[in-house]
Coordinates of C-alpha atoms in Angstrom, one line a residue:
Chain A
M190 CA -23.7 16.3 27.4
T191 CA -25.4 14.4 29.8
V192 CA -27.1 11.3 30.1
G193 CA -29.8 10.2 32.1
F194 CA -30.8 6.4 33.4
L195 CA -32.8 4.6 35.6
G196 CA -30.5 4.4 39.0
P197 CA -29.6 3.6 41.0
K198 CA -25.8 3.4 40.0
A199 CA -24.3 0.4 38.9
T200 CA -27.6 -1.8 37.8
F201 CA -27.9 -3.3 34.4
T202 CA -29.2 -0.2 32.8
E203 CA -25.6 2.0 34.1
Y204 CA -24.1 -1.3 32.6
A205 CA -25.9 -0.6 29.0
V206 CA -25.3 3.1 29.8
K207 CA -21.7 2.8 29.6
S208 CA -21.2 0.4 26.5
I209 CA -22.6 3.1 24.2
F210 CA -22.1 6.4 26.4
S211 CA -18.5 5.5 27.8
D212 CA -17.1 9.3 28.2
Q213 CA -20.5 10.9 29.0
N214 CA -21.6 12.4 32.2
R215 CA -24.0 9.7 33.8
I216 CA -26.9 10.7 36.1
P217 CA -29.0 8.2 38.1
Y218 CA -32.7 8.7 38.4
A219 CA -34.9 7.4 41.3
S220 CA -37.5 6.4 38.7
I221 CA -38.4 5.6 34.9
H222 CA -40.6 8.5 35.0
G223 CA -37.9 10.7 36.7
C224 CA -35.6 10.3 34.3
L225 CA -38.0 10.7 31.1
D226 CA -39.1 14.2 32.6
A227 CA -35.6 15.2 32.8
V228 CA -35.4 14.1 28.7
K229 CA -38.6 16.4 28.5
N230 CA -37.6 19.0 30.1
G231 CA -33.6 19.5 28.5
D232 CA -32.2 18.8 31.8
V233 CA -30.1 15.7 30.4
S234 CA -29.7 15.3 26.1
F235 CA -30.2 11.4 26.6
G236 CA -32.4 9.0 28.8
V237 CA -31.6 5.0 28.6
V238 CA -34.5 3.1 30.2
P239 CA -35.3 -0.2 30.0
I240 CA -38.2 -1.5 27.8
E241 CA -38.2 -5.1 27.7
N242 CA -37.6 -8.1 29.7
T243 CA -36.0 -6.4 32.4
I244 CA -34.8 -6.6 35.7
E245 CA -34.2 -3.2 37.3
G246 CA -37.6 -1.3 35.6
S247 CA -41.2 -1.9 34.6
V248 CA -41.6 -2.2 30.9
T249 CA -45.2 -0.6 31.3
N250 CA -43.7 2.6 33.2
T251 CA -41.4 3.4 30.2
L252 CA -44.4 2.3 27.6
D253 CA -46.8 4.2 29.4
Y254 CA -44.4 7.9 29.8
L255 CA -44.3 7.5 25.6
I256 CA -47.8 7.0 25.1
H257 CA -49.7 9.0 27.6
D258 CA -47.6 11.5 28.8
H259 CA -44.8 12.8 26.4
P260 CA -43.8 11.1 22.7
L261 CA -39.8 11.3 23.2
T262 CA -37.9 9.9 20.2
I263 CA -36.4 6.7 20.4
V264 CA -32.9 7.4 18.9
G265 CA -31.2 4.1 19.7
E266 CA -31.6 0.3 21.4
I267 CA -29.4 -1.3 23.9
V268 CA -29.6 -4.8 23.9
V269 CA -27.7 -6.3 26.8
P270 CA -27.0 -10.0 27.8
I271 CA -28.7 -11.1 31.4
Q272 CA -25.7 -12.2 33.1
Q273 CA -26.3 -12.8 36.4
H274 CA -23.0 -13.4 38.9
L275 CA -22.7 -14.3 42.4
M276 CA -20.4 -12.0 44.3
V277 CA -19.1 -11.7 48.3
H278 CA -17.0 -9.7 50.3
P279 CA -13.3 -10.4 49.3
D280 CA -12.7 -11.5 53.1
H281 CA -15.1 -14.5 52.4
V282 CA -13.9 -15.8 49.1
E283 CA -12.5 -19.0 51.1
H284 CA -16.0 -19.4 52.4
L285 CA -18.3 -19.4 50.0
Q286 CA -19.8 -23.1 51.5
E287 CA -20.8 -21.1 54.4
V288 CA -23.4 -18.7 52.5
E289 CA -26.1 -18.1 54.5
T290 CA -27.8 -15.8 52.8
I291 CA -28.2 -14.4 49.1
Y292 CA -29.4 -11.4 48.6
S293 CA -31.0 -9.6 45.0
H294 CA -33.6 -8.2 42.8
P295 CA -36.9 -10.7 42.8
H296 CA -36.1 -10.7 39.2
A297 CA -32.6 -11.3 39.3
L298 CA -33.3 -14.3 42.1
A299 CA -35.8 -16.0 40.0
Q300 CA -33.6 -15.8 36.8
C301 CA -31.0 -18.2 38.9
R302 CA -33.6 -20.1 40.6
K303 CA -32.2 -23.8 39.5
H304 CA -29.1 -22.5 40.0
L305 CA -30.0 -21.8 43.6
A306 CA -31.6 -24.8 44.3
N307 CA -29.3 -27.0 42.7
H308 CA -26.0 -25.4 44.9
Y309 CA -27.7 -22.9 47.8
K310 CA -30.5 -25.2 49.0
S311 CA -30.5 -23.8 52.5
A312 CA -29.3 -20.4 51.9
E313 CA -32.2 -18.0 52.5
Q314 CA -33.1 -15.7 50.0
I315 CA -33.9 -11.9 51.0
Q316 CA -35.2 -9.4 48.1
T317 CA -33.8 -6.3 47.8
L318 CA -34.8 -3.0 45.7
S319 CA -32.2 -3.5 43.0
T320 CA -29.3 -5.7 41.8
S321 CA -26.6 -3.0 43.2
A322 CA -28.1 -2.7 46.3
A323 CA -28.0 -6.1 46.7
A324 CA -24.0 -5.6 45.9
Q325 CA -23.6 -2.4 48.5
L326 CA -25.6 -3.9 51.0
I327 CA -22.9 -7.1 50.9
A328 CA -20.4 -4.3 50.6
N329 CA -21.5 -2.4 53.7
H330 CA -21.9 -5.6 55.8
P331 CA -18.5 -7.2 55.2
K332 CA -18.9 -9.1 58.8
Q333 CA -21.6 -11.0 57.2
I334 CA -21.1 -14.1 55.3
S335 CA -24.3 -13.4 52.2
A336 CA -23.7 -13.1 48.6
A337 CA -25.4 -10.9 46.1
I338 CA -26.5 -11.6 43.1
A339 CA -25.3 -8.6 40.3
N340 CA -23.7 -7.7 37.7
E341 CA -20.0 -7.2 36.6
L342 CA -20.3 -3.5 37.3
A343 CA -22.1 -3.7 40.3
A344 CA -18.8 -5.8 41.2
E345 CA -16.2 -3.4 40.8
V346 CA -18.5 -0.4 42.3
Y347 CA -18.7 -1.8 45.5
G348 CA -15.3 -3.9 45.2
L349 CA -17.1 -6.9 45.5
S350 CA -15.4 -10.7 44.4
I351 CA -17.2 -12.4 42.2
V352 CA -17.1 -16.4 43.3
E353 CA -19.7 -17.7 40.6
R354 CA -20.1 -16.5 36.8
D355 CA -23.5 -16.5 34.7
I356 CA -25.1 -18.3 36.9
Q357 CA -28.4 -17.9 35.3
D358 CA -30.7 -20.8 33.9
Y359 CA -31.2 -19.4 30.9
Q360 CA -28.2 -18.3 28.7
N361 CA -30.0 -16.5 26.0
N362 CA -31.8 -13.6 28.2
H363 CA -31.5 -10.2 27.3
T364 CA -32.8 -7.0 28.4
R365 CA -33.7 -4.1 25.9
F366 CA -33.2 -0.6 26.8
I367 CA -34.3 2.6 24.5
I368 CA -31.9 5.9 24.4
V369 CA -34.9 8.9 24.1
T370 CA -34.5 12.4 23.2
N371 CA -36.7 15.1 23.3
E372 CA -35.3 17.1 20.0
Q373 CA -33.2 16.4 16.9
R374 CA -30.0 16.0 18.0
N375 CA -26.9 14.4 16.3
F376 CA -26.5 10.7 18.0
P377 CA -22.8 10.4 19.5
V378 CA -22.5 6.6 18.8
E379 CA -22.2 5.1 15.2
S380 CA -24.0 1.8 14.5
T381 CA -23.7 -0.4 11.5
S382 CA -26.1 -2.3 12.9
N383 CA -30.0 -2.8 11.4
V384 CA -32.6 -0.4 12.1
K385 CA -35.9 -0.6 13.3
T386 CA -38.8 1.5 13.7
T387 CA -41.4 1.5 16.3
L388 CA -45.2 2.5 16.1
I389 CA -48.1 2.6 18.4
I390 CA -51.7 1.7 16.8
T391 CA -55.2 2.9 18.2
L392 CA -58.2 0.8 16.6
P393 CA -60.9 2.4 15.8
L394 CA -63.1 -0.2 18.0
D395 CA -63.0 -3.5 19.3
Q396 CA -64.1 -5.6 16.6
A397 CA -63.9 -9.3 15.3
G398 CA -60.7 -8.9 13.0
A399 CA -59.5 -5.2 13.1
L400 CA -55.9 -6.6 14.6
H401 CA -56.1 -8.7 11.3
Q402 CA -56.7 -5.8 9.1
V403 CA -54.1 -3.7 10.8
L404 CA -51.8 -6.5 9.8
S405 CA -52.9 -6.7 6.6
A406 CA -51.4 -3.1 5.2
F407 CA -48.3 -4.3 6.7
A408 CA -48.4 -8.2 5.3
W409 CA -49.3 -7.4 1.7
R410 CA -46.4 -5.4 1.8
K411 CA -43.7 -8.0 3.0
I412 CA -43.0 -5.9 5.9
N413 CA -41.7 -7.8 8.8
L414 CA -42.7 -7.0 12.0
T415 CA -40.4 -8.2 14.5
K416 CA -42.7 -7.9 17.8
I417 CA -46.4 -6.9 18.2
E418 CA -48.0 -6.2 22.0
S419 CA -51.4 -4.9 22.7
R420 CA -51.8 -2.2 25.9
P421 CA -54.4 -1.2 27.8
M422 CA -55.5 2.3 26.6
K423 CA -56.6 3.3 30.5
T424 CA -59.8 4.1 29.1
G425 CA -61.0 0.9 30.6
L426 CA -60.6 -2.6 30.3
G427 CA -60.2 -4.2 26.8
N428 CA -59.8 -1.1 24.7
Y429 CA -56.2 -1.8 23.2
L430 CA -53.7 -0.5 21.5
F431 CA -50.9 -1.8 19.4
I432 CA -47.1 -1.4 20.0
I433 CA -45.8 -2.9 16.4
D434 CA -42.0 -2.7 15.7
I435 CA -40.9 -3.5 12.4
D436 CA -37.5 -4.3 10.7
Q437 CA -36.8 -1.3 8.6
A438 CA -36.2 2.5 8.8
L439 CA -39.6 5.2 8.7
D440 CA -37.9 6.7 5.3
Q441 CA -39.1 4.2 2.7
V442 CA -41.7 4.4 0.5
L443 CA -43.5 1.2 2.1
I444 CA -44.4 2.0 5.5
P445 CA -45.7 5.6 5.0
G446 CA -48.2 4.0 2.3
A447 CA -48.9 1.3 5.2
I448 CA -49.3 4.2 7.8
A449 CA -51.7 6.2 5.1
E450 CA -54.0 3.1 4.8
L451 CA -54.2 2.5 8.4
Q452 CA -55.3 6.1 9.1
A453 CA -57.5 6.3 6.1
L454 CA -59.2 3.1 8.0
G455 CA -59.8 5.1 11.1
C456 CA -56.3 4.3 13.3
G457 CA -54.0 6.6 15.0
V458 CA -51.0 6.2 14.4
I459 CA -47.6 7.8 16.6
S460 CA -44.1 6.8 15.4
L461 CA -41.4 6.5 18.2
G462 CA -38.7 6.7 16.2
S463 CA -36.8 4.6 13.7
Y464 CA -33.0 3.7 15.4
P465 CA -30.2 1.7 15.0
I466 CA -29.7 -1.3 17.6
F467 CA -26.8 -1.6 19.8
E468 CA -26.1 -5.1 20.8
V469 CA -23.8 -5.5 23.5
K470 CA -21.4 -8.1 24.2
Chain B
M134 CA -58.7 -26.7 50.7
T135 CA -56.2 -23.9 50.6
V136 CA -54.9 -21.1 47.8
G137 CA -51.7 -20.0 47.2
F138 CA -50.6 -16.2 46.2
L139 CA -47.5 -14.3 45.5
G140 CA -47.5 -12.8 49.2
P141 CA -46.6 -11.4 51.4
K142 CA -49.9 -10.7 53.1
A143 CA -52.2 -8.0 51.9
T144 CA -50.7 -6.8 48.5
F145 CA -53.1 -6.3 45.6
T146 CA -52.8 -10.3 45.1
E147 CA -54.3 -11.1 48.5
Y148 CA -57.0 -8.4 47.9
A149 CA -57.6 -10.3 44.7
V150 CA -57.5 -14.0 46.3
K151 CA -60.1 -12.4 49.3
S152 CA -62.8 -11.1 47.0
I153 CA -63.2 -14.6 45.1
F154 CA -61.7 -17.6 47.7
S155 CA -63.1 -16.1 51.2
D156 CA -62.9 -18.9 52.9
Q157 CA -60.4 -21.2 52.2
N158 CA -57.3 -20.7 54.1
R159 CA -54.5 -18.7 52.1
I160 CA -50.8 -18.9 51.9
P161 CA -48.7 -16.6 50.9
Y162 CA -45.2 -17.3 49.0
A163 CA -42.5 -15.4 48.2
S164 CA -42.0 -15.4 44.5
I165 CA -44.4 -16.4 41.4
H166 CA -42.3 -19.1 41.0
G167 CA -42.7 -20.4 44.4
C168 CA -46.4 -20.2 44.4
L169 CA -46.6 -22.2 40.9
D170 CA -44.5 -24.8 41.8
A171 CA -46.8 -25.4 45.3
V172 CA -49.4 -25.4 42.5
K173 CA -47.9 -28.1 40.6
N174 CA -46.8 -30.1 43.6
G175 CA -50.0 -30.0 45.0
D176 CA -48.9 -27.9 48.0
V177 CA -51.9 -25.9 47.3
S178 CA -55.0 -26.6 45.2
F179 CA -55.4 -23.4 43.3
G180 CA -52.9 -20.1 43.3
V181 CA -53.3 -17.1 42.3
V182 CA -50.7 -14.8 40.7
P183 CA -50.9 -11.5 38.8
I184 CA -50.4 -11.6 35.2
E185 CA -51.1 -8.0 33.7
N186 CA -50.4 -4.3 34.6
T187 CA -49.6 -5.4 37.9
I188 CA -47.5 -3.9 40.8
E189 CA -46.3 -6.4 43.2
G190 CA -45.2 -8.9 40.9
S191 CA -44.3 -9.5 37.3
V192 CA -46.0 -10.6 33.9
T193 CA -42.7 -12.0 32.6
N194 CA -42.3 -14.5 35.4
T195 CA -46.0 -15.6 35.0
L196 CA -45.9 -16.4 31.7
D197 CA -41.9 -17.7 31.1
Y198 CA -43.2 -20.6 34.7
L199 CA -46.7 -21.6 32.1
I200 CA -44.6 -21.2 28.7
H201 CA -41.3 -22.8 29.8
D202 CA -41.1 -24.6 33.2
H203 CA -44.8 -26.5 33.5
P204 CA -48.2 -25.7 31.8
L205 CA -50.7 -25.0 34.7
T206 CA -54.4 -24.9 33.4
I207 CA -55.8 -21.4 34.1
V208 CA -59.5 -22.1 35.6
G209 CA -60.0 -17.8 36.4
E210 CA -59.1 -14.4 36.2
I211 CA -59.7 -12.2 38.3
V212 CA -59.9 -8.0 37.5
V213 CA -59.1 -6.0 40.1
P214 CA -59.4 -1.8 40.2
I215 CA -56.1 -0.1 41.3
Q216 CA -57.3 2.1 44.1
Q217 CA -54.5 3.6 45.7
H218 CA -55.4 5.2 49.4
L219 CA -52.9 7.2 51.5
M220 CA -52.4 6.3 55.0
V221 CA -50.8 7.2 58.5
H222 CA -50.3 5.6 62.0
P223 CA -53.7 6.4 63.6
D224 CA -51.5 8.8 65.6
H225 CA -51.0 11.3 62.6
V226 CA -54.2 11.8 61.4
E227 CA -54.1 15.1 62.2
H228 CA -50.3 15.7 61.1
L229 CA -51.1 15.1 57.3
Q230 CA -49.7 18.2 56.3
E231 CA -46.3 17.3 58.3
V232 CA -45.8 14.3 56.5
E233 CA -42.0 14.0 55.7
T234 CA -41.7 10.4 53.9
I235 CA -43.9 8.8 51.7
Y236 CA -43.2 5.1 51.5
S237 CA -44.6 2.6 49.0
H238 CA -43.4 0.0 46.0
P239 CA -42.1 1.6 42.5
H240 CA -44.7 1.6 40.4
A241 CA -47.1 2.5 42.9
L242 CA -45.3 6.0 43.7
A243 CA -45.4 5.9 39.5
Q244 CA -49.2 5.3 39.6
C245 CA -49.8 8.2 42.0
R246 CA -47.0 10.2 40.9
K247 CA -49.0 13.4 39.9
H248 CA -51.0 13.7 43.0
L249 CA -47.9 13.6 44.8
A250 CA -46.7 16.0 42.8
N251 CA -49.5 18.5 43.6
H252 CA -49.8 18.1 47.2
Y253 CA -46.8 16.3 48.6
K254 CA -43.8 18.0 46.9
S255 CA -41.7 18.4 49.8
A256 CA -41.7 14.8 51.1
E257 CA -39.2 12.0 50.7
Q258 CA -40.4 9.0 48.4
I259 CA -39.1 6.0 49.5
Q260 CA -39.4 2.8 47.5
T261 CA -40.0 -0.9 49.3
L262 CA -40.5 -4.5 47.9
S263 CA -44.4 -4.5 48.2
T264 CA -47.4 -1.5 49.4
S265 CA -48.5 -3.8 51.9
A266 CA -44.2 -3.5 53.1
A267 CA -44.8 -0.2 53.4
A268 CA -47.8 -0.4 55.6
Q269 CA -46.2 -2.8 57.4
L270 CA -43.5 -0.4 57.9
I271 CA -45.5 2.0 59.1
A272 CA -47.8 0.2 61.6
N273 CA -44.0 -0.4 63.0
H274 CA -42.7 3.4 63.1
P275 CA -45.8 4.8 65.0
K276 CA -43.6 7.8 66.5
Q277 CA -42.3 8.7 62.3
I278 CA -44.9 11.1 60.5
S279 CA -45.0 9.1 57.3
A280 CA -47.4 7.5 55.1
A281 CA -47.4 4.5 53.0
I282 CA -49.1 4.1 49.6
A283 CA -51.2 0.7 49.6
N284 CA -55.0 -0.8 49.4
E285 CA -57.9 -1.3 51.9
L286 CA -56.8 -4.5 52.9
A287 CA -53.0 -3.3 54.0
A288 CA -54.6 -0.4 55.8
E289 CA -57.0 -3.2 57.9
V290 CA -54.1 -5.5 58.3
Y291 CA -51.7 -3.7 60.0
G292 CA -54.2 -1.2 61.4
L293 CA -53.4 2.5 59.7
S294 CA -55.8 5.3 59.4
I295 CA -57.0 5.8 55.2
V296 CA -56.1 9.7 55.4
E297 CA -56.8 10.3 51.4
R298 CA -58.9 7.7 49.1
D299 CA -58.0 6.6 45.2
I300 CA -54.8 9.1 44.9
Q301 CA -54.2 7.0 42.0
D302 CA -53.7 9.2 38.5
Y303 CA -55.6 7.0 36.3
Q304 CA -58.5 6.0 37.7
N305 CA -59.2 3.0 35.0
N306 CA -56.5 1.1 35.6
H307 CA -56.9 -2.8 36.5
T308 CA -54.4 -5.4 37.4
R309 CA -55.3 -8.8 36.1
F310 CA -54.4 -12.0 37.9
I311 CA -55.0 -15.7 37.1
I312 CA -56.0 -18.5 39.2
V313 CA -54.4 -21.5 38.2
T314 CA -54.8 -25.3 38.5
N315 CA -52.7 -28.9 38.3
E316 CA -55.7 -31.1 37.6
Q317 CA -59.3 -31.4 37.1
R318 CA -61.1 -29.6 39.6
N319 CA -64.6 -28.6 40.2
F320 CA -63.7 -24.9 40.9
P321 CA -65.7 -24.1 43.7
V322 CA -67.1 -20.6 42.5
E323 CA -69.5 -19.8 39.9
S324 CA -69.2 -16.7 37.5
T325 CA -72.0 -15.6 35.1
S326 CA -69.5 -13.9 33.3
N327 CA -67.9 -14.4 29.6
V328 CA -65.2 -17.0 29.3
K329 CA -62.2 -16.6 28.0
T330 CA -59.2 -19.1 26.4
T331 CA -55.5 -18.4 26.4
L332 CA -53.5 -19.9 23.8
I333 CA -49.6 -19.6 22.9
I334 CA -48.6 -19.9 19.5
T335 CA -45.0 -20.4 18.3
L336 CA -44.4 -19.8 14.5
P337 CA -42.6 -22.0 12.5
L338 CA -40.3 -19.5 11.5
D339 CA -39.4 -15.6 11.9
Q340 CA -40.9 -14.5 8.4
A341 CA -42.3 -11.4 6.6
G342 CA -46.2 -11.6 7.2
A343 CA -46.0 -15.4 9.4
L344 CA -48.3 -13.5 12.1
H345 CA -50.8 -12.1 9.6
Q346 CA -51.4 -15.5 8.8
V347 CA -51.9 -16.8 12.1
L348 CA -54.6 -14.1 12.9
S349 CA -55.8 -14.9 9.3
A350 CA -56.9 -18.5 10.9
F351 CA -58.7 -16.3 13.6
A352 CA -60.0 -13.7 11.8
W353 CA -61.9 -15.1 8.7
R354 CA -63.9 -17.3 11.0
K355 CA -64.9 -14.0 13.2
I356 CA -63.2 -15.0 16.3
N357 CA -62.5 -11.7 18.4
L358 CA -58.8 -11.5 19.8
T359 CA -58.7 -9.4 23.0
K360 CA -55.0 -9.3 23.0
I361 CA -52.3 -10.4 21.5
E362 CA -48.3 -10.1 23.0
S363 CA -45.2 -11.8 21.4
R364 CA -42.8 -12.7 24.0
P365 CA -39.2 -13.9 23.4
M366 CA -38.8 -17.6 23.3
K367 CA -35.0 -17.4 25.0
T368 CA -33.5 -19.3 22.5
G369 CA -32.1 -16.0 21.7
L370 CA -33.7 -12.3 20.9
G371 CA -36.0 -12.5 17.1
N372 CA -37.6 -15.7 18.3
Y373 CA -40.9 -14.8 19.8
L374 CA -44.0 -16.7 20.7
F375 CA -48.0 -15.4 20.6
I376 CA -49.8 -15.3 23.3
I377 CA -53.3 -14.7 22.1
D378 CA -56.7 -14.0 24.3
I379 CA -59.9 -15.1 22.8
D380 CA -63.6 -14.0 24.0
Q381 CA -65.1 -17.3 24.1
A382 CA -64.4 -20.7 25.1
L383 CA -62.2 -23.4 23.7
D384 CA -65.0 -26.3 23.1
Q385 CA -66.6 -24.6 20.1
V386 CA -66.4 -25.5 16.7
L387 CA -64.6 -22.8 15.3
I388 CA -61.4 -22.8 17.2
P389 CA -60.6 -26.0 17.0
G390 CA -60.3 -25.7 13.3
A391 CA -58.8 -22.3 13.8
I392 CA -56.2 -24.9 15.7
A393 CA -56.1 -27.5 13.2
E394 CA -54.9 -25.5 10.5
L395 CA -52.1 -23.5 12.6
Q396 CA -50.9 -26.6 13.3
A397 CA -50.9 -28.0 9.8
L398 CA -49.0 -24.7 9.0
G399 CA -46.7 -25.9 11.3
C400 CA -47.2 -23.8 14.3
G401 CA -47.0 -24.7 17.8
V402 CA -50.1 -24.2 19.6
I403 CA -51.3 -24.8 23.6
S404 CA -54.2 -23.8 25.5
L405 CA -53.6 -22.5 29.0
G406 CA -57.4 -23.2 29.8
S407 CA -61.1 -21.6 29.4
Y408 CA -62.1 -19.8 32.0
P409 CA -64.2 -17.4 33.3
I410 CA -63.6 -13.7 34.6
F411 CA -64.7 -12.3 38.0
E412 CA -64.6 -8.6 37.9
V413 CA -64.1 -7.4 41.6
K414 CA -65.8 -3.6 42.1

């Protein structure tokens, strides 16, 4: 069994994959689209891509694929705490005060902004395409006294020394990744966690209170929505669809009732799956 | 008067800025945070950063700054159609069939995926940090038979020849940019368009139907919400705040009434501004 993921190697996405699929063959893909296509075509059994609050990828690309290209089934969610570490080549552990350049992905640099402003004010910040690309760059230039911001896995893969841990400004930041598949598969990992359902709802027209009416179908049944997001439908600005997360499984009495009501009102409803949540420590 | 924007030069953000602030001095910043800090500190009069469906920047960074760092006022929105062009060095206009490498930002490559698969299947795709960085790379390596995907402004700035226009897969894709300021300023550009209000609402607790209750305050007044998005509050997973766009100005009778009701129910409500929308053709 193989698992595809948004590459390159040693990013937060591979960190998420490794925490759940420890023994499986992992294949990196250059884009979210490439990874999800591999799942669609059966080249890999499962795919793992970021969906929220991400560093390496883009929520937009993931959602757009599932909505507009091919409705793969979500079979699990992996929640990873964002822990950014400052790392250098092992030769330079003693020269931390001389670091002139710090490399990382723009979002990682942004996440450590206050720390960098307080402790490395004079160091130049250079953006890279991923956190692991920054680590690789440091490994490939051992003579430069430079540092990278990346995760634990990148330090391990590229043989760097972590000199400062957890330098992100917010300690409660997480990234959510989804595990998708193209067919009914026995998901190989057990979870005792909560189950969640993701629905995509399109509204019949852009009218005052239409969204309120949609939410009424859930509210009077006391179905709790943990997330709601509107996205353009790509048919022009102002036409939105809604992505809704519900904190229970789809195979209950109440959710099918709500869905039937919404469809009777002219809404389109697609389920992307009911799935367990894996929280990585 | 100076206007800061998310750089580098010749990205879609500068394209948006140029369409509204044609004569003003434009200053690029390396990050969304840097640009918004410059607005906060008064180094520039206005700042322009992407907020939705963006290529160069991140919605997350923009919203997080306004919510968690400093509540700047939004004084306008610029909506730019995403038009991706394939461009080469002027020496290679006749060698389009020999293009071996295509450079662009990961999101731009994703947006032209079908076109590239149909017409440039054998060309290698290489990711760059921005669309304009791709154009600059082509300009700096005139001997390579390579192409970049970028916008009109990048072709102009870097002296490249556009060989194929509008190669994006979806024709109705747009990016929204916001214009922010730190004080009451007379906004120098007139607009005859609709006005929009953006509110940030925090819920007292994560309970079934809480969001429904919030939306009720708008629905029974027939106040139309054009966008709603939930974002983690950074105090832990599951604590969400909501960003709501309303298609009218704040200085009406009904919206202040709705806000007062929400506050009485224990919600936090912050207005990020009421502002005109500029649609770039």
